[in-house]
Coordinates of C-alpha atoms in Angstrom, one line a residue:
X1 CA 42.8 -25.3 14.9
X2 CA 44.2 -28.4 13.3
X3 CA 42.9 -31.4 14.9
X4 CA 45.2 -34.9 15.2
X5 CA 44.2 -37.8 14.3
X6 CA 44.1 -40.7 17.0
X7 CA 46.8 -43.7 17.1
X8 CA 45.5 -46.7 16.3
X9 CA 42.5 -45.9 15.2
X10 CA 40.9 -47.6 11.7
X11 CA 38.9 -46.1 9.4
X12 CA 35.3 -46.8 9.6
X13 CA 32.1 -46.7 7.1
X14 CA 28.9 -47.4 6.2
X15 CA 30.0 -51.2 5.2
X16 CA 31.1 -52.3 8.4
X17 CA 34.1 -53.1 9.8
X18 CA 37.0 -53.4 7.7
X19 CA 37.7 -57.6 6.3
X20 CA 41.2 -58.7 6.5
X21 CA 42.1 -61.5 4.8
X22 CA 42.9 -64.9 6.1
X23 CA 45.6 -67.5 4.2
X24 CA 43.9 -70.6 3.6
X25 CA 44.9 -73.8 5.7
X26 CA 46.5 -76.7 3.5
X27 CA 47.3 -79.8 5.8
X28 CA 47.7 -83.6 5.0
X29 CA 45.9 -86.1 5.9
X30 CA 47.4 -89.7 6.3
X31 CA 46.4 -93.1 5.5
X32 CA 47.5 -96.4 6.9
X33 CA 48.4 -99.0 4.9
X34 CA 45.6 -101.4 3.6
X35 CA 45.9 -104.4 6.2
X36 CA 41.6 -103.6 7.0
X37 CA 41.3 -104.8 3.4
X38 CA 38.2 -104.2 1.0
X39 CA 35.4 -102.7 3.4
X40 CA 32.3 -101.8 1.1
X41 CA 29.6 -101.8 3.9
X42 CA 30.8 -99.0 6.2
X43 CA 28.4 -96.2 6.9
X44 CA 30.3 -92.3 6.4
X45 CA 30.8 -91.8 10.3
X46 CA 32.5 -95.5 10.5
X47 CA 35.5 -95.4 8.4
X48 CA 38.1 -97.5 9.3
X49 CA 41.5 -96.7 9.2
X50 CA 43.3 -99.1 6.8
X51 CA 40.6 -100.1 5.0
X52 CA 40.2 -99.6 1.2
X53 CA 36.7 -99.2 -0.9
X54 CA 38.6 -100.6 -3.9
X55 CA 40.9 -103.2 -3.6
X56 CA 40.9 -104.8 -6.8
X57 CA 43.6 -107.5 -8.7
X58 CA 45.5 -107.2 -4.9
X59 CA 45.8 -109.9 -2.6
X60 CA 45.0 -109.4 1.3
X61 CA 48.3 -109.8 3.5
X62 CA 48.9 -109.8 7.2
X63 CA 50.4 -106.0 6.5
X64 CA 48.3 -104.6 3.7
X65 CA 48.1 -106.1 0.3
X66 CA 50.5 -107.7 -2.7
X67 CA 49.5 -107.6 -6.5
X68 CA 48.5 -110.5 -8.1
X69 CA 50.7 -112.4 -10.6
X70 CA 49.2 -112.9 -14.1
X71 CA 47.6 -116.4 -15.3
X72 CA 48.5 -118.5 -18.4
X73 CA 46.7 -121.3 -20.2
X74 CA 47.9 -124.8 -19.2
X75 CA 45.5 -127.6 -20.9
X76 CA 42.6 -127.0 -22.9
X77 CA 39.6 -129.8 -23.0
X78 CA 38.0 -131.5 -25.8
X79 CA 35.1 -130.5 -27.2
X80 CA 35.6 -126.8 -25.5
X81 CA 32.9 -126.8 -23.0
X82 CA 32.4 -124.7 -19.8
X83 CA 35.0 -126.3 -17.1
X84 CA 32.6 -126.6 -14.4
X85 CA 34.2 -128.2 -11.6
X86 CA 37.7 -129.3 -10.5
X87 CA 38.9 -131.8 -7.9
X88 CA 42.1 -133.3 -7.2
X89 CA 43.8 -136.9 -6.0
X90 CA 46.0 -136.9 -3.6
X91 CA 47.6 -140.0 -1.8
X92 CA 51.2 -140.0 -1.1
X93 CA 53.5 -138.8 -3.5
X94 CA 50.8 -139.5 -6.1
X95 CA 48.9 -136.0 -7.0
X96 CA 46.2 -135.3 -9.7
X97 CA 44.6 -132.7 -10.8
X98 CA 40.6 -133.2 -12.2
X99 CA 38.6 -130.8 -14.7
X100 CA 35.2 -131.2 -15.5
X101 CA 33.2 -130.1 -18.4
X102 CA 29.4 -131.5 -19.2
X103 CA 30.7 -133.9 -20.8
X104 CA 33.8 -134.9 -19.9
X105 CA 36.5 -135.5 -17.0
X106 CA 39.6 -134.1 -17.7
X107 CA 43.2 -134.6 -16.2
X108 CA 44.9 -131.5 -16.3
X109 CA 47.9 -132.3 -14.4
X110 CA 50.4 -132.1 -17.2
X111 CA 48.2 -131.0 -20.3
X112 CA 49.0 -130.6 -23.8
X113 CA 50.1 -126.6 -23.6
X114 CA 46.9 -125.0 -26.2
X115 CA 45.7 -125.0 -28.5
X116 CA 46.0 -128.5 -28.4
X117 CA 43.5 -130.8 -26.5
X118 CA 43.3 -133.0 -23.8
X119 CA 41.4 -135.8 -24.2
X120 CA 38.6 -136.9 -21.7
X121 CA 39.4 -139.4 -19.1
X122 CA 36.0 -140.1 -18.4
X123 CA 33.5 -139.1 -22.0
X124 CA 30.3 -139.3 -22.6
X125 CA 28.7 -137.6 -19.2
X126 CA 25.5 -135.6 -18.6
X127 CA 26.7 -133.4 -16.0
X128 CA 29.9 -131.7 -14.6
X129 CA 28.8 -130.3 -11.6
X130 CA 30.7 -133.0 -9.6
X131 CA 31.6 -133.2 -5.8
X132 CA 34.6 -135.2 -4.9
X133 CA 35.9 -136.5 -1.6
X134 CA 38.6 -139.1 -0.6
X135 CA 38.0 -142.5 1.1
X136 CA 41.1 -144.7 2.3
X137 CA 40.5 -148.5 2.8
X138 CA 42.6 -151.9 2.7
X139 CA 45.6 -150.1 1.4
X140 CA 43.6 -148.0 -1.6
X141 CA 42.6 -144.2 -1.7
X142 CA 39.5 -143.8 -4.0
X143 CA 38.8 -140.6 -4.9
X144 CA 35.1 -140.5 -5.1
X145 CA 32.5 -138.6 -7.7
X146 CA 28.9 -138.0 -7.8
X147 CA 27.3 -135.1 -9.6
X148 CA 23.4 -136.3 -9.7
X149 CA 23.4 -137.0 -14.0
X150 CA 25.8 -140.0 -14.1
X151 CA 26.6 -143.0 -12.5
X152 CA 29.1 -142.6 -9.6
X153 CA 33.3 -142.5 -10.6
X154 CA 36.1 -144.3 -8.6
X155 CA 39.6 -143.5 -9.1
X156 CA 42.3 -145.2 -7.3
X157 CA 45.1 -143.5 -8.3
X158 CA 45.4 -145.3 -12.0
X159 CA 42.4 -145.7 -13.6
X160 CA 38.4 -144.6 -13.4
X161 CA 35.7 -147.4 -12.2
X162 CA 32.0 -147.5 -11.9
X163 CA 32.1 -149.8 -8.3
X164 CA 27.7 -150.1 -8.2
X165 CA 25.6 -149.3 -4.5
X166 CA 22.3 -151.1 -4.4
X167 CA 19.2 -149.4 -3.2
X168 CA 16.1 -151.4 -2.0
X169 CA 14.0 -148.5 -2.8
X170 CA 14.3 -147.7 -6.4
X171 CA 16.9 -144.9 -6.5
X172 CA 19.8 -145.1 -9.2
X173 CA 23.0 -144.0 -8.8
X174 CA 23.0 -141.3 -11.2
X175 CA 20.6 -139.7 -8.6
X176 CA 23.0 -139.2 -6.3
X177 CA 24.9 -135.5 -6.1
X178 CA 26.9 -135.4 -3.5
X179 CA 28.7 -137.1 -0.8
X180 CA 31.1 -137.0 2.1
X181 CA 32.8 -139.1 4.9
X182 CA 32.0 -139.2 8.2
X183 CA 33.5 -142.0 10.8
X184 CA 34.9 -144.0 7.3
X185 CA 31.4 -144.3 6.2
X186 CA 30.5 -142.8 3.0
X187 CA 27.2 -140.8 3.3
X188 CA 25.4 -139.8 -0.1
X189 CA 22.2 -137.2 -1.0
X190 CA 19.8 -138.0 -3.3
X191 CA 18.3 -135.1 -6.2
X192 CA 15.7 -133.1 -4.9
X193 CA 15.0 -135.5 -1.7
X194 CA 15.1 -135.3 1.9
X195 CA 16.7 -138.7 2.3
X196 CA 20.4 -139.2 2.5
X197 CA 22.2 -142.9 1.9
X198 CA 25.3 -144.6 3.7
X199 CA 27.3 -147.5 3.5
X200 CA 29.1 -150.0 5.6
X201 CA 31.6 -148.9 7.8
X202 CA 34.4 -149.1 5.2
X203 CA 33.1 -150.1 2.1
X204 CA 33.3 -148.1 -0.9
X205 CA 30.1 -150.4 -2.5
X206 CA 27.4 -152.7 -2.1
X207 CA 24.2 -151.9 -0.5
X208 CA 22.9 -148.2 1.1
X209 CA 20.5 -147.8 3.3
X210 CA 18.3 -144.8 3.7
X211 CA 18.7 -142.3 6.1
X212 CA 15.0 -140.1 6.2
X213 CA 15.2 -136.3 7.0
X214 CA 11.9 -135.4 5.8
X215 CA 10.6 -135.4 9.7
X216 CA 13.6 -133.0 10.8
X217 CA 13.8 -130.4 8.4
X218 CA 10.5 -128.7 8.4
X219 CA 10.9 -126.1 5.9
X220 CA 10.7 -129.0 2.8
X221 CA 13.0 -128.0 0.1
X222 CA 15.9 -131.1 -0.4
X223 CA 19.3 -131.3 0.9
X224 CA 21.7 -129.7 -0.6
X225 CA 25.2 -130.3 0.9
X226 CA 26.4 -132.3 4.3
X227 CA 29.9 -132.9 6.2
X228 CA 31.5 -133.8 9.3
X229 CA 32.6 -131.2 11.8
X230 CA 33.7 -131.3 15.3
X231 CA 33.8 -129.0 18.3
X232 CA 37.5 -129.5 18.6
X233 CA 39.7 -128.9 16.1
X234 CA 39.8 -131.9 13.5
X235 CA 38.4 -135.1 13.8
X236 CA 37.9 -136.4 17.2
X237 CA 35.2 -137.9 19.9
X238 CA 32.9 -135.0 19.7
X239 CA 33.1 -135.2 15.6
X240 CA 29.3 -135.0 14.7
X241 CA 27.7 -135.2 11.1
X242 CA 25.7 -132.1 9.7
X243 CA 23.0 -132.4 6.8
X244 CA 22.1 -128.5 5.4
X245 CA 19.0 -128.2 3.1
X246 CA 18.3 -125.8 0.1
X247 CA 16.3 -123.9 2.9
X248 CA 19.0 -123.3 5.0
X249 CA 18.8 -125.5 8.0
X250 CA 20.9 -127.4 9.1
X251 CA 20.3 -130.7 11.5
X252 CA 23.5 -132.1 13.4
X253 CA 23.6 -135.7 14.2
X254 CA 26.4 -137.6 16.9
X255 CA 27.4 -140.8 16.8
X256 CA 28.8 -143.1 14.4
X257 CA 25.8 -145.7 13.5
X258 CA 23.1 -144.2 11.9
X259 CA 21.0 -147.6 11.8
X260 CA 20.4 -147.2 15.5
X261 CA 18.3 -144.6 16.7
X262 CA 20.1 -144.8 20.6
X263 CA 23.7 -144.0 18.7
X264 CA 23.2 -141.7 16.4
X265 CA 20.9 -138.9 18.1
X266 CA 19.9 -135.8 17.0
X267 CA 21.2 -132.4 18.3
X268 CA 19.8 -129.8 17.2
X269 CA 18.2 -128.2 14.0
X270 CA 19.5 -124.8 13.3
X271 CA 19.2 -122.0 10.7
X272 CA 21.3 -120.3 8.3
X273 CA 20.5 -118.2 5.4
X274 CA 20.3 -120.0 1.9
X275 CA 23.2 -122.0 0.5
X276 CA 24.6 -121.1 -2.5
X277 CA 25.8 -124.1 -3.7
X278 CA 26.9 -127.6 -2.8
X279 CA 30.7 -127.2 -3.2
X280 CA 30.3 -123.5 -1.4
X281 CA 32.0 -124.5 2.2
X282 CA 35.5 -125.0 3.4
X283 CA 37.4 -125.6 6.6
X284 CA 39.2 -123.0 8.2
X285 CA 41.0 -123.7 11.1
X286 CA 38.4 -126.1 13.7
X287 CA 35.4 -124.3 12.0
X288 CA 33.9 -124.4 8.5
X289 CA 32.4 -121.7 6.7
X290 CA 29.5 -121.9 4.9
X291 CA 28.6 -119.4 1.8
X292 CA 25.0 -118.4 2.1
X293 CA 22.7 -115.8 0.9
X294 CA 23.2 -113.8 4.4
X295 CA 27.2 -113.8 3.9
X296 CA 30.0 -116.4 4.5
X297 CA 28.7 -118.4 7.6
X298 CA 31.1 -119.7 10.4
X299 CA 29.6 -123.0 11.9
X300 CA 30.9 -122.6 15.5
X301 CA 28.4 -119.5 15.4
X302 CA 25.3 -121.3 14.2
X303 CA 24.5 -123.0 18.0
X304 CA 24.5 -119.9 19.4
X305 CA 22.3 -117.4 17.1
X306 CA 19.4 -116.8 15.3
X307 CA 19.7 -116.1 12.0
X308 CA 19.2 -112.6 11.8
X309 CA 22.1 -112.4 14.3
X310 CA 24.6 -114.7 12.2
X311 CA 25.6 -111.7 9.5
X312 CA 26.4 -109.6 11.9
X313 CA 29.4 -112.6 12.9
X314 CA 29.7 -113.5 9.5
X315 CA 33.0 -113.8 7.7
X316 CA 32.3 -111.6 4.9
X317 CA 30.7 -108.8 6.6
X318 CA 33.4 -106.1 5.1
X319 CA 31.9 -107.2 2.1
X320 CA 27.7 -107.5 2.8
X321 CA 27.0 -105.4 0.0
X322 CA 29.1 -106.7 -2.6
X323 CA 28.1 -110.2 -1.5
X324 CA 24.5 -109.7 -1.2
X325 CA 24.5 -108.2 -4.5
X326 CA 26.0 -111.4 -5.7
X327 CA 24.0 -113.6 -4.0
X328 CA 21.0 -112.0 -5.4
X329 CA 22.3 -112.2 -9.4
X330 CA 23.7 -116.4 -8.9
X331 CA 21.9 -117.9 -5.8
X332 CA 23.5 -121.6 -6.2
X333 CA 26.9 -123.1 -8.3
X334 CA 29.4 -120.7 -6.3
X335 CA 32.3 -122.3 -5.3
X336 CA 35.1 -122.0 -2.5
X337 CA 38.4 -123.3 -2.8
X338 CA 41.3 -122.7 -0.2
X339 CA 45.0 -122.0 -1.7
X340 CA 46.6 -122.9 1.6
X341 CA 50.5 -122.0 1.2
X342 CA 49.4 -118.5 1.1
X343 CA 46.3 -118.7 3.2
X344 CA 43.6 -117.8 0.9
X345 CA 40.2 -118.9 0.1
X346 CA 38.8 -117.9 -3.4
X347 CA 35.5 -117.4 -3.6
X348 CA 34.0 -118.2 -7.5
X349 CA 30.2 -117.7 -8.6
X350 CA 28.3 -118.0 -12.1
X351 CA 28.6 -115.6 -14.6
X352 CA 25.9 -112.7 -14.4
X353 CA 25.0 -109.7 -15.6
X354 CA 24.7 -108.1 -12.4
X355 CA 28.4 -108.9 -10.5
X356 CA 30.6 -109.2 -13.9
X357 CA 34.2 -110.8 -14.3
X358 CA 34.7 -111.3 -10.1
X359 CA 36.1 -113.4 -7.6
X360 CA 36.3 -112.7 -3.7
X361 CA 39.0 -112.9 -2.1
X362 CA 39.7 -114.2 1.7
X363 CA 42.9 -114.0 3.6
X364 CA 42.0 -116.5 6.4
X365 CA 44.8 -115.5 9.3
X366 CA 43.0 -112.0 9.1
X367 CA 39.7 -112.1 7.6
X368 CA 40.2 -109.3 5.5
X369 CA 39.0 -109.0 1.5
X370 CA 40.1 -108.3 -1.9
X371 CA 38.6 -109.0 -5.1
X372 CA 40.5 -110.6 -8.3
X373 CA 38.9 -109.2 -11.9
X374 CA 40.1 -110.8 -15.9
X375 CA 40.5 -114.3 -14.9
X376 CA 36.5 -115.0 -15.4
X377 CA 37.4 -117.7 -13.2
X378 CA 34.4 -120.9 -12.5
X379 CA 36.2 -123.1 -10.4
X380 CA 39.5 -122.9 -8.3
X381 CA 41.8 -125.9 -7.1
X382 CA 45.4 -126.0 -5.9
X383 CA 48.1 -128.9 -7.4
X384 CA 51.6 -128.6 -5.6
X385 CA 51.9 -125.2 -4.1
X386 CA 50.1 -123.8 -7.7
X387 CA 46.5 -122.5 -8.0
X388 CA 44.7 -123.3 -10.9
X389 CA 41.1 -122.5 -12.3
X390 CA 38.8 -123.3 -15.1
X391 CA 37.0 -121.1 -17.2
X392 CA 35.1 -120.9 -20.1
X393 CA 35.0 -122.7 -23.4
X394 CA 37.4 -125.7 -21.8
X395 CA 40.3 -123.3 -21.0
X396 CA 42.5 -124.2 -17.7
X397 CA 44.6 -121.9 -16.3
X398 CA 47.2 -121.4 -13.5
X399 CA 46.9 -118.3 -11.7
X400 CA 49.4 -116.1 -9.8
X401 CA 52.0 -116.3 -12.0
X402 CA 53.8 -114.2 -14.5
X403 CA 53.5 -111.1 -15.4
X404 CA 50.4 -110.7 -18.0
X405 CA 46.9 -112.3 -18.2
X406 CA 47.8 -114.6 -21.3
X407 CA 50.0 -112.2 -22.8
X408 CA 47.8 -109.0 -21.8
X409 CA 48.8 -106.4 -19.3
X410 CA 46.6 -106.1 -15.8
X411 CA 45.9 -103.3 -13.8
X412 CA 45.5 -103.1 -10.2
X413 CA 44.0 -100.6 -8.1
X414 CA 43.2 -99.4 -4.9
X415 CA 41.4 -96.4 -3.3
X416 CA 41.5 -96.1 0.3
X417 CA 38.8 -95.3 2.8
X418 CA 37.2 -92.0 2.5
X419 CA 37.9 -89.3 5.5
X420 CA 37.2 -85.5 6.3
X421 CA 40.0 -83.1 6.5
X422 CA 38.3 -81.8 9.5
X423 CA 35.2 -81.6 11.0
X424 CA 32.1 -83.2 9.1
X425 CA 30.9 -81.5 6.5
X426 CA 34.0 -79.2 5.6
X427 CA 35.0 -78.7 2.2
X428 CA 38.6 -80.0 1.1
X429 CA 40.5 -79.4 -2.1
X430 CA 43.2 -82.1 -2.9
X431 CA 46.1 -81.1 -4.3
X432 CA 49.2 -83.6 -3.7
X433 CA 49.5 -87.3 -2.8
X434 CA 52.4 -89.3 -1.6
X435 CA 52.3 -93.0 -1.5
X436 CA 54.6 -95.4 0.0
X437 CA 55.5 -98.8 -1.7
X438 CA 57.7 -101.9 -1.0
X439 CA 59.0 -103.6 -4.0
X440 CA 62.2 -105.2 -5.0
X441 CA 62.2 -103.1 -8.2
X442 CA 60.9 -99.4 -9.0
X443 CA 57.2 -99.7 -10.3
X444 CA 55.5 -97.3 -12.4
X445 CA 52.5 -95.6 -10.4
X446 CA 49.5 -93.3 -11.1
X447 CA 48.5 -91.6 -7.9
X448 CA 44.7 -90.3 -7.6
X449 CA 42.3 -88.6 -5.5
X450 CA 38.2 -88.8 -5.6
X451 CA 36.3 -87.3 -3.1
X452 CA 32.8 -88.2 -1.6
X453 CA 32.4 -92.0 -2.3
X454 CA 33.1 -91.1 -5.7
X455 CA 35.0 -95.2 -7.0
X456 CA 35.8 -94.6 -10.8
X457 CA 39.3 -95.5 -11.1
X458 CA 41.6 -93.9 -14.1
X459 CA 43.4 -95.8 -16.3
X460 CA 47.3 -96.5 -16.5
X461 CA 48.8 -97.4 -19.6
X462 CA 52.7 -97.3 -18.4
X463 CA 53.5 -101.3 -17.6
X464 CA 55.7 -102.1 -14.8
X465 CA 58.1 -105.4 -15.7
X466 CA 58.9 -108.1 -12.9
X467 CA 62.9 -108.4 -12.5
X468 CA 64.5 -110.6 -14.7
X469 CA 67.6 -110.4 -12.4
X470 CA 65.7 -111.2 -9.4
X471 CA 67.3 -113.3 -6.9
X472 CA 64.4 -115.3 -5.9
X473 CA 64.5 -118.9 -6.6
X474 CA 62.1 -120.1 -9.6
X475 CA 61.4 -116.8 -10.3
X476 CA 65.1 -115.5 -11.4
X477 CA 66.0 -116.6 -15.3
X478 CA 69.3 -119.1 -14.8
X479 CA 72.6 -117.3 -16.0
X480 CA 70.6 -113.7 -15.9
X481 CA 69.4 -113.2 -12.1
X482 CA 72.2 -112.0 -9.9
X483 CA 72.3 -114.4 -6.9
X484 CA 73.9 -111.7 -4.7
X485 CA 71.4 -108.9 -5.5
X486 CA 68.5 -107.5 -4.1
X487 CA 66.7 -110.1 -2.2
X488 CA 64.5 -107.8 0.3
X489 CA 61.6 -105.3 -0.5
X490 CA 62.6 -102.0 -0.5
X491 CA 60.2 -98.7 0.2
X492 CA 60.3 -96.4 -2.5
X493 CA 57.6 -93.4 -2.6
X494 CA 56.1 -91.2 -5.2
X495 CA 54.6 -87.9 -4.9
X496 CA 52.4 -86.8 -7.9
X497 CA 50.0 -83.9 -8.1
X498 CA 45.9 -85.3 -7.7
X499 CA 42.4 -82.9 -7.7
X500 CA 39.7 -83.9 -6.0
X501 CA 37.3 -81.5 -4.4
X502 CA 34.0 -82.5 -1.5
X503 CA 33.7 -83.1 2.4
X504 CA 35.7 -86.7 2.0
X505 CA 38.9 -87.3 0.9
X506 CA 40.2 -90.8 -0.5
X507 CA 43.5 -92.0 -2.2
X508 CA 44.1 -94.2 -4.4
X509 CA 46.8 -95.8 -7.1
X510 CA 46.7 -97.8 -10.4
X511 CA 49.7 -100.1 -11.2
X512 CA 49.8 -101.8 -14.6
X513 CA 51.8 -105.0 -14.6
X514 CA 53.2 -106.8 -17.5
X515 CA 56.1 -108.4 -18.6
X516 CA 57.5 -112.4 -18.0
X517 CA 57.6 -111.9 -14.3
X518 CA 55.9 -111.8 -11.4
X519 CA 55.9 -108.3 -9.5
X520 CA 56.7 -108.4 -6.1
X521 CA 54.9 -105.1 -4.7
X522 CA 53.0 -103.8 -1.6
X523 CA 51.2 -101.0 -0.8
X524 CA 52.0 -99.2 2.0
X525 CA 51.2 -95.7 4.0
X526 CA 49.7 -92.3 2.2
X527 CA 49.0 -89.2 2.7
X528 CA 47.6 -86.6 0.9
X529 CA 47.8 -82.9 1.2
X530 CA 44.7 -81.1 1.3
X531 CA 43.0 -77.0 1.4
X532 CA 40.3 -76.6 4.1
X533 CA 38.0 -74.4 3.4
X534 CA 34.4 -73.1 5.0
X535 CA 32.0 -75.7 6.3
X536 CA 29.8 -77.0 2.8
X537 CA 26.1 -76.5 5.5

């Protein structure tokens, strides 16, 4: 009898049931263009859409980020020292721009091109770390210097003059290092003192008269730094002047004599984390922001928290980690120096051995980060629409322009946030990314992948050129731009095979620039198309 076999019926054995084998899954997974800007102190479950972990030699935008332009050398000072500081006159149509060596003021607004030198304005100086600050009276603006090693410098415009203050208790004005205005009186701090100095309503000389703060702060240390700032935005009735120490506290006085105990009162002593230098504040808006050892401090915040609670407000918490890491290598000489027609603060610092060859990078309208690496940059200021910097061995240099650093190609990189492909913890293979860009020309791009906060960055050596036909103004070569051409960004993409294997998945790109001109480029969405396969625990 033959027996039939059953329909439908699969084999068995000893090994189980019989595996069939599944395809693998390959999906993409997008990212938004980089308008969170650099965010280096995220933990793995708080990635943030938009944000990059590398956003270096790009500029922070209200859309994403722009590449830098290149920087050339404009004026070189005598005698090649550091360029410490840099200031600028401005009153009317009358605009000068100040460097500062140790030994040596320098006028850099239309330099000898190097290697020749500039000669000093002012020679023969013991220091150059210098604060400057403006004062208007009886028709003359006098741009006024102290930097605690040399007697105070007035310029009016013309010429430099040592006007002398009288003290009835001994001090010298080469002890004075810094200074503001506050009601049109001029209010100096003395080295390594609680005591601060003003003079007459007006006056721009003559005799000072000391105003203690050795009762108020309590912590010792000396003050460091001081200004006026007001509840509303600007000067105004509820303008009040604030005195910050090397300890980080800061007393806030209102009124406007400080000889009379009834009119100028005390409001309040508050604390912050340690400065980090003297000329490391700006104004933004109606508040000022103070660098300090617990990040980038806005004022408006101090009367209302401790200090512990201040960095979680601060300005450059994106950044803690980066700027804490700073901090910690340089704690005092950093400077900050707003570039307002593009609405950017640059934040500079000592060399170290620790945080190497960087400047931060603040877009105020957003608050968002980059950083800016090859300028070695000590000092920022801006002279008609340009930014400008000082660096080492005398060098001065305008920034944000051309194509090349001196001649020398850049590269600039980003790598977005990291994410899963899936779930937490499930492996992903990437294979192919695709990058949006808007640029008036087609760039040259290397697209990348690295996968579990893994931030090398390759290399690139094909150079994109800026458009020598370009139809933007001052930018455009006469007789070779084409007025009618393109004047708009256009998106162009690029898809380029990447590898990168782990539970988190980032993108990333390296553009090269070089050439005469400026590029004009944005990054923009990405995606990048990934294998999921079994859960790594």
């Amino acid at each position: 009898m033959r027996i039939q076999p059953r329909a439908g019926r699969i084999g068995q054995s000893n090994r189980g049931p019989v595996s069939i084998g599944r395809q693998q899954s390959s999906q993409p997974i997008t990212f938004p263009a980089p308008k969170g800007g650099l965010v280096t102190a995220v933990d793995m479950a708080s990635q943030q859409p938009g944000a990059a972990t590398v956003l270096r030699n790009f500029l922070p935008t209200l859309t994403g980020c722009k590449i830098r332009g290149g920087s050339q050398k404009k004026g070189l000072a005598a005698g090649g020292g550091d360029v410490k500081s840099a200031f600028k006159y401005k009153y009317g149509s009358n605009e000068k721009l100040f460097m500062a060596t140790a030994t040596g003021i320098f006028n850099m607004t239309s330099p000898a091109a190097p290697p020749t030198t500039t000669a000093a304005d002012v020679s023969g100086l013991n220091g150059g770390d210098w604060c400057a600050f403006q004062h208007t009276n009886a028709g003359t603006s006098w741009l006024v210097c102290v930097n605690g090693a040399d007697d105070r410098r007035l310029y009016n415009g013309t010429t430099w003059s040592t006007t002398a203050i009288t003290f009835t208790d001994g001090t010298t004005m080469p002890q004075l290092n810094y200074g503001w205005l506050f009601k049109n009186r001029e209010f100096f701090l003395k080295n390594g003192t609680l005591g601060a100095y003003y003079l007459a309503t007006n006056a721009v000389s003559g005799a000072a008269s000391l105003f203690p703060l050795g009762g108020v702060m309590k912590k010792g240390g000396s003050l460091l730094t001081g200004f006026s700032w007001s509840l509303e935005s600007g000067d105004g009735l509820n303008d009040m002047c604030v005195f910050v120490s090397t300890e980080g506290e800061i007393a806030v006085y209102a009124g406007s004599d400080p000889s009379s105990a009834s009119d100028f009162a005390l409001k309040g002593v508050y604390q912050i984390g340690k400065p980090l230098g003297k000329n490391a504040w700006i104004r933004a808006g109606g508040d000022i922001l103070i660098a300090t050892t617990d990040g980038l401090t806005p004022m408006s915040q101090v009367f209302q928290r401790d200090r512990q609670a201040l960095s979680l407000v601060s300005v450059s918490r994106p950044i803690e980690d980066d700027w804490r890491r700073a901090a910690n290598a340089t704690g005092t000489g950093w400077t900050l120096k707003q570039w307002p027609e593009q609405n950017l603060v640059f934040v500079a610092f000592p060399e170290n051995t620790v945080v190497t060859d960087t400047t931060f990078v603040l877009n105020v309208l957003t608050g968002r980060w980059s950083t800016i690496s090859n300028w070695q940059a000590l000092c920022y200021e801006t002279l008609q629409g340009g930014l400008f910097f000082g660096s080492f061995d005398g060098y001065v240099w305008q920034g944000d322009t051309t194509g090349t650093d001196a001649g020398l190609t850049f590269s600039a990189t980003y790598l977005s946030q990291f994410s899963p492909a899936g779930q937490f913890g499930q492996r992903a293979n990437a294979t192919l990314a695709h990058m949006y860009f808007r640029a008036k020309s087609s760039p040259k791009v290397r697209l990348f992948a690295r996968a579990d906060y893994d931030k090398s960055t390759p290399t690139f050596n094909s150079v994109t050129e800026g458009d020598a036909t370009s139809s933007e103004w001052d930018v455009g070569l006469w007789d070779v731009a084409i007025w009618d051409g393109v004047s708009e960004l256009v998106r162009y993409d690029f898809r380029q095979n990447v590898r990168a294997a782990g539970d988190m998945i980032a993108v990333g790109c390296v553009i090269t620039s070089g050439g005469d001109f400026k590029l004009d480029l944005e990054v923009d969405l990405a995606t990048v198309q990934v294998s999921v396969g079994e859960a790594s625990a």
